[in-house]
XYZ file of N, CA, C and O in Angstrom:
812
model
N 26.139 47.131 15.174
C 26.014 45.673 14.957
C 26.678 45.387 13.753
O 26.802 46.032 12.587
N 27.560 44.177 13.912
C 28.267 43.788 12.783
C 27.421 43.066 11.585
O 26.401 42.308 11.852
N 27.427 43.925 10.362
C 26.759 43.496 9.281
C 26.875 41.844 9.039
O 25.793 41.435 8.646
N 27.917 41.323 9.152
C 28.050 39.889 9.083
C 27.119 39.165 9.876
O 26.432 38.335 9.567
N 27.113 39.462 11.171
C 26.240 38.794 12.161
C 24.762 39.104 11.842
O 23.745 38.404 12.314
N 24.386 40.238 11.048
C 23.049 40.633 10.826
C 22.447 39.700 9.754
O 21.261 39.324 9.841
N 23.499 39.097 8.825
C 22.973 38.127 7.714
C 23.274 36.410 8.541
O 22.917 35.658 7.536
N 23.703 36.526 9.556
C 24.125 34.932 10.170
C 23.643 34.963 11.473
O 23.241 35.787 12.037
N 23.612 33.576 11.837
C 23.427 33.407 13.361
C 24.792 32.853 13.847
O 25.137 31.836 13.615
N 25.169 33.686 14.762
C 26.467 33.592 15.426
C 26.169 32.802 16.963
O 25.319 33.123 17.448
N 27.005 31.591 17.027
C 26.844 30.773 18.226
C 28.025 30.497 18.611
O 29.167 30.193 18.003
N 28.261 30.775 20.063
C 29.473 30.510 20.613
C 29.542 28.960 20.787
O 28.620 28.417 21.428
N 30.856 28.410 20.775
C 31.023 26.863 20.925
C 32.579 26.929 21.286
O 33.442 27.820 21.281
N 32.960 25.660 21.832
C 34.456 25.511 22.240
C 34.817 24.246 21.550
O 34.234 23.194 21.360
N 36.118 24.452 21.145
C 36.969 23.270 20.321
C 37.432 22.190 21.357
O 37.151 22.256 22.610
N 38.346 21.279 20.980
C 38.710 20.268 21.822
C 39.606 20.741 22.881
O 39.811 20.106 23.908
N 40.381 21.790 22.614
C 41.145 22.407 23.596
C 40.701 23.388 24.466
O 41.225 24.081 25.388
N 39.157 23.621 24.471
C 38.663 24.416 25.319
C 38.560 25.829 24.755
O 38.134 26.918 25.709
N 39.289 26.185 23.556
C 39.180 27.588 23.141
C 37.781 27.725 22.466
O 37.157 26.923 22.035
N 37.244 29.029 22.703
C 36.065 29.598 22.252
C 36.466 29.863 20.827
O 37.347 30.332 20.113
N 35.367 29.256 19.955
C 35.477 29.406 18.534
C 34.028 30.146 18.132
O 32.966 29.929 18.961
N 34.025 30.406 16.896
C 32.652 31.134 16.499
C 32.103 30.133 15.206
O 32.736 30.175 14.328
N 30.868 29.584 15.579
C 30.237 28.764 14.658
C 29.250 29.591 13.815
O 28.188 30.263 14.537
N 29.311 29.864 12.607
C 28.535 30.724 11.896
C 27.702 29.669 10.904
O 28.047 29.041 10.036
N 26.224 29.991 11.062
C 25.301 29.412 10.155
C 24.476 30.495 9.475
O 24.054 31.463 10.079
N 24.648 30.362 7.896
C 23.998 31.489 7.259
C 22.568 31.201 7.392
O 21.941 30.311 7.703
N 21.893 32.375 7.334
C 20.342 32.606 7.234
C 19.847 31.724 5.985
O 18.813 31.058 6.105
N 20.328 31.539 4.968
C 20.040 30.886 3.712
C 19.975 29.267 4.153
O 19.021 28.628 3.970
N 21.086 28.858 4.903
C 21.132 27.565 5.271
C 20.046 27.166 6.302
O 19.254 26.106 6.251
N 19.733 28.192 7.338
C 18.613 27.880 8.135
C 17.299 27.826 7.477
O 16.397 26.989 7.797
N 17.076 28.714 6.673
C 15.727 28.664 5.610
C 15.820 27.465 4.739
O 14.684 26.846 4.814
N 16.901 26.983 4.401
C 16.897 25.550 3.746
C 16.457 24.613 4.589
O 15.655 23.589 4.171
N 17.057 24.645 5.799
C 16.712 23.484 6.834
C 15.147 23.361 7.004
O 14.544 22.568 7.140
N 14.780 24.692 7.317
C 13.290 25.099 7.767
C 12.270 24.402 6.532
O 11.194 23.790 6.776
N 12.940 24.809 5.294
C 11.968 24.300 4.090
C 11.986 22.908 3.865
O 10.813 22.325 3.819
N 13.009 22.217 3.969
C 13.031 20.716 4.169
C 12.294 20.202 5.107
O 11.674 19.130 5.086
N 12.422 20.818 6.389
C 11.581 20.151 7.545
C 10.115 20.320 7.161
O 9.312 19.353 7.409
N 9.603 21.333 6.522
C 8.304 21.630 6.317
C 7.863 20.452 5.279
O 6.928 19.972 5.244
N 8.781 20.381 4.154
C 8.359 19.200 3.110
C 8.193 17.977 3.833
O 7.470 16.986 3.424
N 9.156 17.697 4.932
C 9.194 16.254 5.329
C 7.819 16.226 6.255
O 7.121 15.057 6.204
N 7.426 17.102 6.882
C 6.012 17.181 7.627
C 5.110 16.989 6.613
O 3.947 16.009 6.833
N 4.835 17.571 5.497
C 3.730 17.618 4.466
C 3.729 16.143 3.961
O 2.719 15.550 3.790
N 4.985 15.528 3.720
C 5.225 14.181 3.021
C 4.613 13.030 4.188
O 3.967 12.269 3.821
N 4.877 13.393 5.476
C 4.648 12.493 6.522
C 2.782 12.602 6.567
O 2.356 11.595 6.727
N 2.330 13.675 6.533
C 0.778 13.996 6.581
C 0.165 13.270 5.097
O -0.693 12.561 5.606
N 0.781 13.320 4.218
C 0.424 12.737 2.997
C 0.378 11.339 3.129
O -0.542 10.414 2.759
N 1.594 10.598 3.723
C 1.459 9.305 3.845
C 0.378 8.721 4.975
O 0.020 7.641 4.629
N 0.272 9.489 5.962
C -0.783 9.109 6.914
C -2.268 9.185 6.275
O -2.874 8.029 6.370
N -2.427 10.087 5.390
C -3.914 10.124 4.800
C -3.859 8.931 3.857
O -4.848 8.460 3.830
N -2.781 8.784 3.000
C -2.910 7.574 2.140
C -3.157 6.377 3.077
O -4.108 5.469 2.617
N -2.350 6.305 4.055
C -2.537 4.948 4.679
C -4.079 4.872 5.234
O -4.611 3.683 5.395
N -4.549 5.793 5.799
C -5.880 5.776 6.602
C -6.865 5.447 5.240
O -7.861 4.724 5.499
N -6.698 6.229 4.110
C -7.649 5.918 2.637
C -7.597 4.376 2.579
O -8.718 3.938 2.406
N -6.415 4.079 2.408
C -6.280 2.608 2.070
C -6.876 1.550 3.185
O -7.525 0.526 2.879
N -6.674 1.961 4.472
C -7.363 0.910 5.456
C -8.956 1.161 5.266
O -9.527 0.017 5.552
N -9.362 2.172 5.204
C -10.869 2.407 5.138
C -11.365 1.549 3.853
O -12.511 1.149 3.909
N -10.741 1.342 2.734
C -11.195 0.547 1.678
C -10.903 -1.007 1.778
O -11.328 -1.533 0.746
N -10.263 -1.321 3.011
C -10.051 -2.643 3.070
C -11.169 -3.702 2.976
O -11.173 -4.689 2.482
N -12.474 -3.326 3.486
C -13.539 -4.177 3.416
C -14.164 -4.491 2.005
O -14.151 -5.701 1.615
N -14.114 -3.433 1.202
C -14.384 -3.651 -0.235
C -13.250 -4.441 -1.006
O -13.675 -5.186 -1.796
N -11.947 -4.042 -0.640
C -10.812 -4.874 -1.419
C -10.994 -6.332 -0.762
O -10.891 -7.100 -2.073
N -11.084 -6.620 0.307
C -11.099 -8.096 0.488
C -12.428 -8.765 0.104
O -12.448 -9.954 -0.179
N -13.423 -7.941 0.034
C -14.655 -8.731 -0.654
C -14.636 -9.019 -2.119
O -14.954 -10.023 -2.436
N -13.795 -7.983 -2.753
C -13.318 -8.477 -4.258
C -12.379 -9.547 -4.262
O -12.605 -10.396 -5.271
N -11.470 -9.568 -3.572
C -10.441 -10.756 -3.578
C -11.374 -12.173 -3.210
O -11.065 -12.943 -4.078
N -12.359 -12.035 -2.402
C -13.127 -13.283 -1.959
C -14.095 -13.520 -3.326
O -13.914 -14.899 -3.716
N -14.420 -12.747 -3.919
C -15.260 -12.910 -5.189
C -14.454 -13.448 -6.159
O -14.846 -14.412 -7.014
N -13.340 -12.908 -6.522
C -12.515 -13.363 -7.563
C -11.851 -14.614 -7.362
O -11.895 -15.647 -8.317
N -11.678 -14.950 -6.304
C -10.967 -16.273 -5.595
C -12.029 -17.391 -5.784
O -11.824 -18.424 -6.422
N -13.547 -16.926 -5.402
C -14.454 -18.182 -5.608
C -14.811 -18.209 -7.149
O -14.998 -19.468 -7.449
N -14.976 -17.209 -7.980
C -15.308 -17.328 -9.160
C -14.290 -18.200 -9.921
O -14.581 -18.910 -10.844
N -12.970 -17.987 -9.522
C -11.929 -18.961 -10.108
C -12.013 -20.251 -9.905
O -11.825 -21.050 -10.634
N -12.268 -20.526 -8.693
C -12.449 -22.000 -8.076
C -13.547 -22.600 -8.748
O -13.747 -23.736 -9.248
N -14.779 -21.821 -8.960
C -15.880 -22.473 -9.662
C -15.542 -22.640 -11.189
O -16.089 -23.652 -11.653
N -14.689 -21.832 -11.785
C -14.433 -21.779 -13.249
C -13.584 -23.026 -13.441
O -13.831 -23.827 -14.345
N -12.676 -23.283 -12.468
C -11.902 -24.605 -12.649
C -12.467 -25.993 -12.429
O -12.285 -26.973 -12.884
N -13.408 -25.777 -11.344
C -14.333 -27.193 -10.978
C -13.432 -28.028 -10.139
O -13.686 -29.364 -10.421
N -12.337 -27.704 -9.648
C -11.387 -28.619 -8.927
C -11.745 -28.855 -7.683
O -11.466 -29.944 -6.866
N -12.841 -28.122 -7.030
C -13.087 -28.230 -5.586
C -14.557 -28.271 -5.619
O -15.285 -27.666 -6.344
N -15.165 -29.019 -4.479
C -16.589 -29.284 -4.194
C -16.993 -27.963 -3.476
O -16.783 -28.201 -2.185
N -17.599 -26.926 -3.879
C -17.903 -25.603 -3.209
C -19.332 -25.937 -2.573
O -20.067 -26.590 -3.323
N -19.641 -25.778 -1.473
C -20.835 -25.979 -0.977
C -22.014 -25.419 -1.566
O -21.783 -24.314 -2.245
N -23.173 -26.138 -1.777
C -24.162 -25.576 -2.520
C -24.755 -24.260 -2.155
O -25.216 -23.499 -2.874
N -24.596 -24.038 -0.910
C -25.037 -22.740 -0.323
C -24.255 -21.606 -0.887
O -24.794 -20.426 -0.761
N -23.083 -21.867 -1.343
C -22.296 -20.765 -1.789
C -21.940 -20.657 -3.289
O -21.651 -19.818 -3.976
N -22.356 -21.695 -3.925
C -22.230 -22.018 -5.315
C -23.223 -20.674 -5.922
O -24.414 -20.650 -5.776
N -22.475 -20.138 -6.868
C -23.209 -19.087 -7.782
C -23.586 -17.727 -6.874
O -24.208 -16.988 -7.433
N -23.091 -17.608 -5.776
C -23.461 -16.508 -4.938
C -22.228 -15.474 -4.602
O -21.353 -15.961 -4.179
N -22.449 -14.401 -5.135
C -21.693 -13.106 -4.998
C -21.846 -12.838 -3.570
O -20.735 -12.431 -2.961
N -23.004 -12.853 -2.897
C -23.288 -12.272 -1.630
C -22.548 -12.860 -0.464
O -22.026 -12.214 0.436
N -22.482 -14.367 -0.478
C -21.712 -15.057 0.683
C -20.292 -14.755 0.674
O -19.515 -14.630 1.636
N -19.826 -14.880 -0.493
C -18.144 -14.739 -0.489
C -17.695 -13.095 -0.287
O -16.912 -12.900 0.417
N -18.526 -12.375 -0.960
C -18.435 -11.046 -0.400
C -18.522 -10.412 0.878
O -17.795 -9.742 1.398
N -19.575 -11.266 1.733
C -19.838 -10.750 2.952
C -18.835 -11.272 3.826
O -18.460 -10.541 4.622
N -18.192 -12.510 3.547
C -17.017 -12.829 4.465
C -15.765 -11.989 4.214
O -15.297 -11.576 5.274
N -15.602 -11.392 2.875
C -14.449 -10.807 2.597
C -14.739 -9.266 3.423
O -13.690 -8.578 4.171
N -15.997 -8.856 3.312
C -16.164 -7.421 3.887
C -16.159 -7.570 5.317
O -15.658 -6.452 6.094
N -16.683 -8.555 6.088
C -16.644 -8.758 7.585
C -15.224 -8.879 7.988
O -14.870 -7.920 8.949
N -14.278 -9.540 7.226
C -12.859 -9.859 7.703
C -12.167 -8.564 7.554
O -11.411 -8.127 8.301
N -12.533 -7.830 6.370
C -11.860 -6.613 6.123
C -12.292 -5.658 7.108
O -11.326 -4.703 7.382
N -13.426 -5.581 7.541
C -13.710 -4.531 8.592
C -12.979 -4.752 9.761
O -12.530 -3.761 10.486
N -12.789 -5.870 10.163
C -12.140 -6.205 11.466
C -10.679 -5.823 11.410
O -10.086 -5.013 12.264
N -9.984 -6.282 10.131
C -8.781 -5.749 9.888
C -8.453 -4.282 9.778
O -7.391 -3.808 10.089
N -9.494 -3.590 9.345
C -9.493 -2.186 9.139
C -9.352 -1.440 10.682
O -8.397 -0.625 10.761
N -10.135 -2.011 11.742
C -10.030 -1.447 13.055
C -8.646 -1.730 13.593
O -8.156 -0.825 14.051
N -8.107 -2.990 13.289
C -6.937 -3.178 13.904
C -5.774 -2.394 13.266
O -4.818 -1.896 13.772
N -5.946 -2.136 11.865
C -4.746 -1.583 11.203
C -4.735 -0.054 11.553
O -3.818 0.543 11.810
N -6.148 0.491 11.597
C -6.145 1.919 12.128
C -5.579 2.114 13.414
O -4.982 3.122 13.744
N -5.679 1.162 14.653
C -5.164 1.288 15.536
C -3.635 1.224 15.493
O -3.015 2.021 16.373
N -3.135 0.424 14.689
C -1.695 0.348 14.607
C -1.073 1.558 14.053
O 0.056 2.070 14.228
N -1.914 2.263 12.876
C -1.389 3.401 12.321
C -1.390 4.520 13.442
O -0.444 5.397 13.455
N -2.507 4.655 14.335
C -2.240 5.733 15.398
C -1.065 5.378 16.315
O -0.506 6.485 16.724
N -0.791 4.418 16.584
C 0.375 3.781 17.440
C 1.600 4.367 16.758
O 2.582 4.696 17.194
N 1.645 3.973 15.294
C 2.868 4.069 14.475
C 3.293 5.678 14.498
O 4.456 5.853 14.432
N 2.216 6.603 14.461
C 2.596 8.012 14.590
C 3.610 8.342 15.585
O 4.112 9.530 15.537
N 3.521 7.618 16.679
C 4.209 8.033 17.848
C 5.576 7.231 17.942
O 6.206 7.532 18.887
N 5.871 6.682 16.926
C 6.968 5.876 17.024
C 8.084 6.113 15.929
O 7.504 6.672 14.939
N 9.317 5.993 15.865
C 10.197 6.182 14.835
C 10.014 5.449 13.596
O 9.656 4.160 13.745
N 9.957 6.055 12.595
C 9.690 5.507 11.238
C 11.021 4.749 10.734
O 12.067 5.122 10.978
N 10.699 3.426 10.219
C 11.720 2.687 9.782
C 12.079 3.178 8.265
O 11.195 3.421 7.395
N 13.311 2.904 7.933
C 13.713 3.178 6.674
C 13.697 1.879 5.628
O 14.348 0.993 6.037
N 12.744 1.769 4.836
C 12.666 0.770 3.891
C 13.370 0.828 2.436
O 13.014 0.130 1.780
N 14.509 1.793 2.423
C 15.257 1.876 1.036
C 16.221 0.763 0.777
O 16.555 0.659 -0.075
N 16.404 -0.046 1.786
C 17.348 -1.265 1.656
C 16.702 -2.328 0.840
O 17.456 -3.246 0.403
N 15.419 -2.255 0.617
C 14.733 -3.283 -0.362
C 14.680 -2.876 -1.779
O 14.635 -1.714 -2.096
N 15.020 -3.821 -2.658
C 14.932 -3.409 -4.013
C 13.361 -3.511 -4.547
O 12.541 -3.655 -3.812
N 13.451 -3.047 -5.643
C 11.821 -2.912 -6.246
C 11.361 -4.132 -6.268
O 10.249 -4.467 -5.949
N 11.828 -5.171 -6.689
C 11.301 -6.369 -6.983
C 11.107 -7.047 -5.546
O 9.973 -7.555 -5.271
N 11.999 -6.973 -4.687
C 11.796 -7.516 -3.359
C 10.595 -6.787 -2.581
O 9.842 -7.412 -2.008
N 10.399 -5.373 -2.906
C 9.328 -4.726 -2.214
C 7.983 -5.144 -2.806
O 6.970 -5.361 -2.063
N 7.948 -5.476 -4.036
C 6.893 -5.932 -4.810
C 6.308 -7.390 -4.232
O 5.095 -7.471 -3.952
N 7.306 -8.018 -4.141
C 7.011 -9.573 -3.588
C 6.642 -9.261 -2.210
O 5.486 -10.107 -1.913
N 7.087 -8.605 -1.378
C 6.624 -8.505 0.201
C 5.252 -7.869 -0.077
O 4.531 -8.083 0.847
N 4.944 -6.982 -0.674
C 3.517 -6.364 -0.840
C 2.673 -7.239 -1.105
O 1.603 -7.332 -0.422
N 3.027 -8.094 -2.081
C 2.096 -9.261 -2.570
C 1.842 -10.209 -1.427
O 0.705 -10.728 -1.182
N 2.898 -10.578 -0.814
C 2.812 -11.529 0.214
C 1.892 -10.986 1.297
O 1.069 -11.711 1.789
N 2.252 -9.854 1.540
C 1.284 -9.149 2.817
C -0.253 -9.200 2.331
O -0.967 -9.475 3.033
N -0.624 -8.871 1.201
C -1.795 -8.737 0.786
C -2.505 -10.293 0.965
O -3.548 -10.326 1.275
N -1.655 -11.218 0.457
C -2.173 -12.731 0.490
C -2.483 -12.959 2.020
O -3.421 -13.648 2.222
N -1.511 -12.724 2.853
C -1.770 -13.068 4.337
C -2.996 -12.394 4.852
O -3.606 -13.000 5.536
N -3.066 -11.161 4.576
C -4.243 -10.144 5.039
C -5.514 -10.740 4.302
O -6.636 -10.894 5.234
N -5.505 -11.147 3.157
C -6.723 -11.773 2.521
C -7.280 -13.067 3.226
O -8.335 -13.193 3.536
N -6.278 -13.914 3.681
C -6.601 -15.144 4.531
C -6.964 -14.856 5.604
O -7.957 -15.495 6.016
N -6.305 -14.051 6.284
C -6.862 -13.736 7.759
C -8.369 -13.126 7.596
O -9.073 -13.216 8.459
N -8.578 -12.025 6.569
C -9.907 -11.548 6.409
C -10.831 -12.736 6.073
O -11.968 -12.691 6.666
N -10.413 -13.782 5.397
C -11.385 -14.679 4.938
C -11.578 -15.529 6.175
O -12.927 -15.947 6.578
N -10.747 -15.960 6.983
C -10.940 -16.651 8.153
C -11.754 -16.002 9.273
O -12.857 -16.444 9.718
N -11.464 -14.741 9.499
C -12.162 -13.822 10.400
C -13.641 -13.751 9.803
O -14.667 -13.783 10.542
N -13.653 -13.351 8.628
C -15.186 -13.301 8.071
C -16.053 -14.339 8.142
O -17.122 -14.284 8.344
N -15.512 -15.530 7.727
C -16.216 -16.728 7.929
C -16.659 -17.111 9.268
O -17.780 -17.491 9.374
N -15.660 -16.872 10.292
C -16.197 -17.094 11.631
C -17.233 -16.335 11.904
O -18.263 -16.507 12.782
N -17.303 -14.938 11.517
C -18.396 -14.073 12.018
C -19.488 -14.349 11.166
O -20.545 -14.501 11.944
N -19.707 -14.722 10.023
C -20.870 -14.989 9.283
C -21.169 -16.597 9.730
O -22.103 -17.078 8.893
N -20.578 -17.303 10.432
C -21.194 -18.725 10.864
C -20.729 -19.711 9.951
O -21.281 -20.695 9.935
N -19.901 -19.320 8.937
C -19.331 -20.340 7.902
C -17.960 -21.045 8.303
O -16.902 -20.720 7.725
N -18.106 -21.652 9.440
C -16.859 -22.286 9.933
C -16.668 -23.571 10.077
O -15.826 -24.092 10.765
N -17.256 -24.344 9.176
C -16.954 -25.809 9.084
C -15.789 -25.806 8.262
O -15.184 -24.907 7.579
N -15.010 -27.178 8.381
C -13.816 -27.308 7.843
C -13.724 -27.171 6.230
O -12.889 -26.413 5.689
N -14.793 -27.643 5.551
C -14.811 -27.357 4.121
C -14.950 -26.002 3.908
O -14.493 -25.498 2.803
N -15.708 -25.170 4.481
C -15.992 -23.814 4.052
C -14.953 -23.077 4.356
O -14.602 -22.139 3.563
N -14.411 -23.253 5.448
C -13.096 -22.629 5.812
C -11.895 -22.755 4.811
O -11.202 -21.913 4.605
N -11.700 -24.062 4.283
C -10.772 -24.238 3.374
C -11.242 -23.432 2.080
O -10.113 -22.883 1.534
N -12.370 -23.479 1.864
C -12.780 -22.806 0.270
C -12.499 -21.363 0.380
O -12.012 -20.635 -0.219
N -13.093 -20.864 1.741
C -12.612 -19.313 2.042
C -11.327 -19.051 2.022
O -10.811 -17.846 1.493
N -10.483 -19.698 2.712
C -8.955 -19.605 2.720
C -8.416 -19.783 1.313
O -7.445 -18.964 0.904
N -8.711 -20.720 0.554
C -8.299 -20.781 -0.762
C -8.625 -19.527 -1.548
O -7.819 -19.109 -2.276
N -9.682 -19.158 -1.580
C -10.275 -17.833 -2.339
C -9.519 -16.710 -1.903
O -8.920 -15.886 -2.861
N -9.093 -16.533 -0.564
C -8.302 -15.511 -0.005
C -6.859 -15.578 -0.633
O -6.262 -14.542 -0.648
N -6.355 -16.720 -0.749
C -5.135 -16.833 -1.415
C -5.127 -16.525 -2.867
O -4.215 -15.615 -3.415
N -5.973 -16.895 -3.559
C -6.112 -16.715 -4.964
C -6.411 -15.344 -5.332
O -5.959 -14.734 -6.453
N -7.546 -14.696 -4.537
C -8.028 -13.299 -4.939
C -7.006 -12.331 -5.211
O -6.926 -11.625 -6.337
N -6.127 -12.111 -4.284
C -4.781 -10.863 -4.627
C -4.127 -11.222 -5.888
O -3.714 -10.461 -6.753
N -3.872 -12.583 -6.049
C -2.884 -13.092 -7.220
C -3.832 -12.738 -8.583
O -3.310 -12.146 -9.702
N -5.148 -13.083 -8.503
C -5.875 -13.023 -9.667
C -6.224 -11.372 -9.993
O -6.123 -10.973 -11.153
N -6.353 -10.571 -8.948
C -6.477 -9.176 -9.146
C -5.355 -8.571 -9.726
O -5.392 -7.686 -10.441
N -4.139 -8.947 -9.330
C -2.930 -8.400 -9.769
C -2.577 -8.949 -11.198
O -2.364 -8.040 -12.043
N -3.195 -9.943 -11.644
C -3.207 -10.529 -13.036
C -4.108 -9.593 -13.661
O -3.869 -9.233 -15.023
N -5.273 -9.316 -13.257
C -6.163 -8.509 -14.066
C -5.571 -7.127 -14.392
O -5.781 -6.643 -15.322
N -5.171 -6.458 -13.217
C -4.614 -5.208 -13.305
C -3.546 -5.075 -14.256
O -3.181 -4.220 -15.140
N -2.440 -6.057 -14.418
C -1.311 -6.243 -15.278
C -1.930 -6.244 -16.552
O -1.554 -5.920 -17.707
N -2.852 -7.300 -16.908
C -3.426 -7.308 -18.212
C -4.139 -5.962 -18.698
O -3.910 -5.696 -19.730
N -4.799 -5.430 -17.774
C -5.344 -4.069 -18.212
C -4.374 -3.085 -18.698
O -4.425 -2.274 -19.640
N -3.215 -2.959 -17.747
C -2.007 -2.193 -17.968
C -1.577 -2.390 -19.457
O -1.014 -1.617 -20.247
N -1.269 -3.751 -19.608
C -0.780 -4.179 -20.875
C -1.623 -3.711 -22.260
O -1.116 -3.579 -23.195
N -2.951 -3.886 -22.002
C -3.994 -3.326 -23.098
C -3.646 -2.129 -23.238
O -3.853 -1.574 -24.379
N -3.554 -1.040 -22.081
C -3.543 0.234 -22.399
C -2.222 0.527 -23.108
O -2.242 1.446 -24.040
N -1.211 -0.015 -22.709
C 0.070 0.232 -23.149
C 0.195 -0.121 -24.739
O 0.605 0.598 -25.654
N -0.502 -1.181 -24.865
C -0.613 -1.724 -26.362
C -1.397 -0.995 -27.046
O -0.985 -0.481 -28.492
N -2.478 -0.181 -26.559
C -3.380 0.551 -27.338
C -2.754 1.894 -27.784
O -2.901 2.243 -28.780
N -1.954 2.360 -26.749
C -1.154 3.656 -26.774
C -0.129 3.415 -27.910
O 0.025 4.478 -28.819
N 0.677 2.412 -27.789
C 1.656 2.133 -28.913
C 1.244 1.913 -30.196
O 1.629 2.371 -31.078
N -0.090 1.137 -30.376
C -0.715 0.883 -31.731
C -1.214 2.228 -32.416
O -0.973 2.488 -33.454
N -1.713 3.237 -31.654
C -2.142 4.451 -31.826
C -1.222 5.382 -32.406
O -1.312 5.924 -33.460
N 0.067 5.303 -31.726
C 1.235 5.992 -32.180
C 1.601 5.414 -33.530
O 2.066 6.244 -34.350
N 1.786 4.149 -33.774
C 2.167 3.645 -34.936
C 1.201 3.853 -35.941
O 1.528 4.263 -37.300
N -0.035 3.878 -35.875
C -1.150 4.151 -36.710
C -0.976 5.896 -37.358
O -0.995 5.878 -38.292
N -0.724 6.742 -36.233
C -0.653 8.024 -36.613
C 0.741 8.158 -37.462
O 0.662 8.920 -38.534
N 1.818 7.459 -36.939
C 3.038 7.551 -37.828
C 2.902 7.053 -39.312
O 3.263 7.553 -40.277
N 2.182 6.047 -39.338
C 1.785 5.623 -40.713
C 0.950 6.423 -41.407
O 1.222 6.472 -42.550
N -0.084 6.917 -40.961
C -0.818 7.907 -41.714
C -0.177 9.193 -42.027
O -0.408 9.784 -43.219
N 0.720 9.609 -41.203
C 1.545 10.855 -41.428
C 2.552 10.695 -42.599
O 3.046 11.427 -43.204
N 2.720 9.322 -43.069
C 3.480 9.218 -44.295
C 2.991 9.237 -45.343
O 3.542 9.141 -46.585
N 1.683 9.277 -45.497
C 0.918 9.461 -46.835
C 0.473 10.994 -46.933
O 0.118 11.574 -46.006
């Protein structure tokens, strides 16, 4: 047996003139391809798990959005919130949780269906565009969860739907501002600690 073929995979092929040629693929290249194929599979499984985990947390997430939105509306005092909802975390949280539960079922169904479809390449979007797109999607989903949850909870008068919808719009924005504020505080604390250590080391 040819030692060269022992380390390679030889395949017969034909060129444009019909002449037989020998295509040689090294074992190392085959192992490299197999290794990257395994990494791709593991990455796909990790993405699926993250998506399922995110979908499962939707009821809690949209309940938080509703509470944040309602508390902001109450704090500004610009809108007349129904008395049955004033000061109540339960009513707004219940609406967000009900709507989030329905969206979770729909989203899980789409995830199961998407696993059998070719994946789209989202690399064409810039980081800022992706950030704006994600925030826009969260606002839309939060509004849908508010409308669905209010309908399930029987809070479907025009005034109540308007309040729940407005809270659904404001909730994701307020949550983002809170997270950015916390991140800024952490970065500031770490920077101040480093400066203090450098100052102390100078003495």
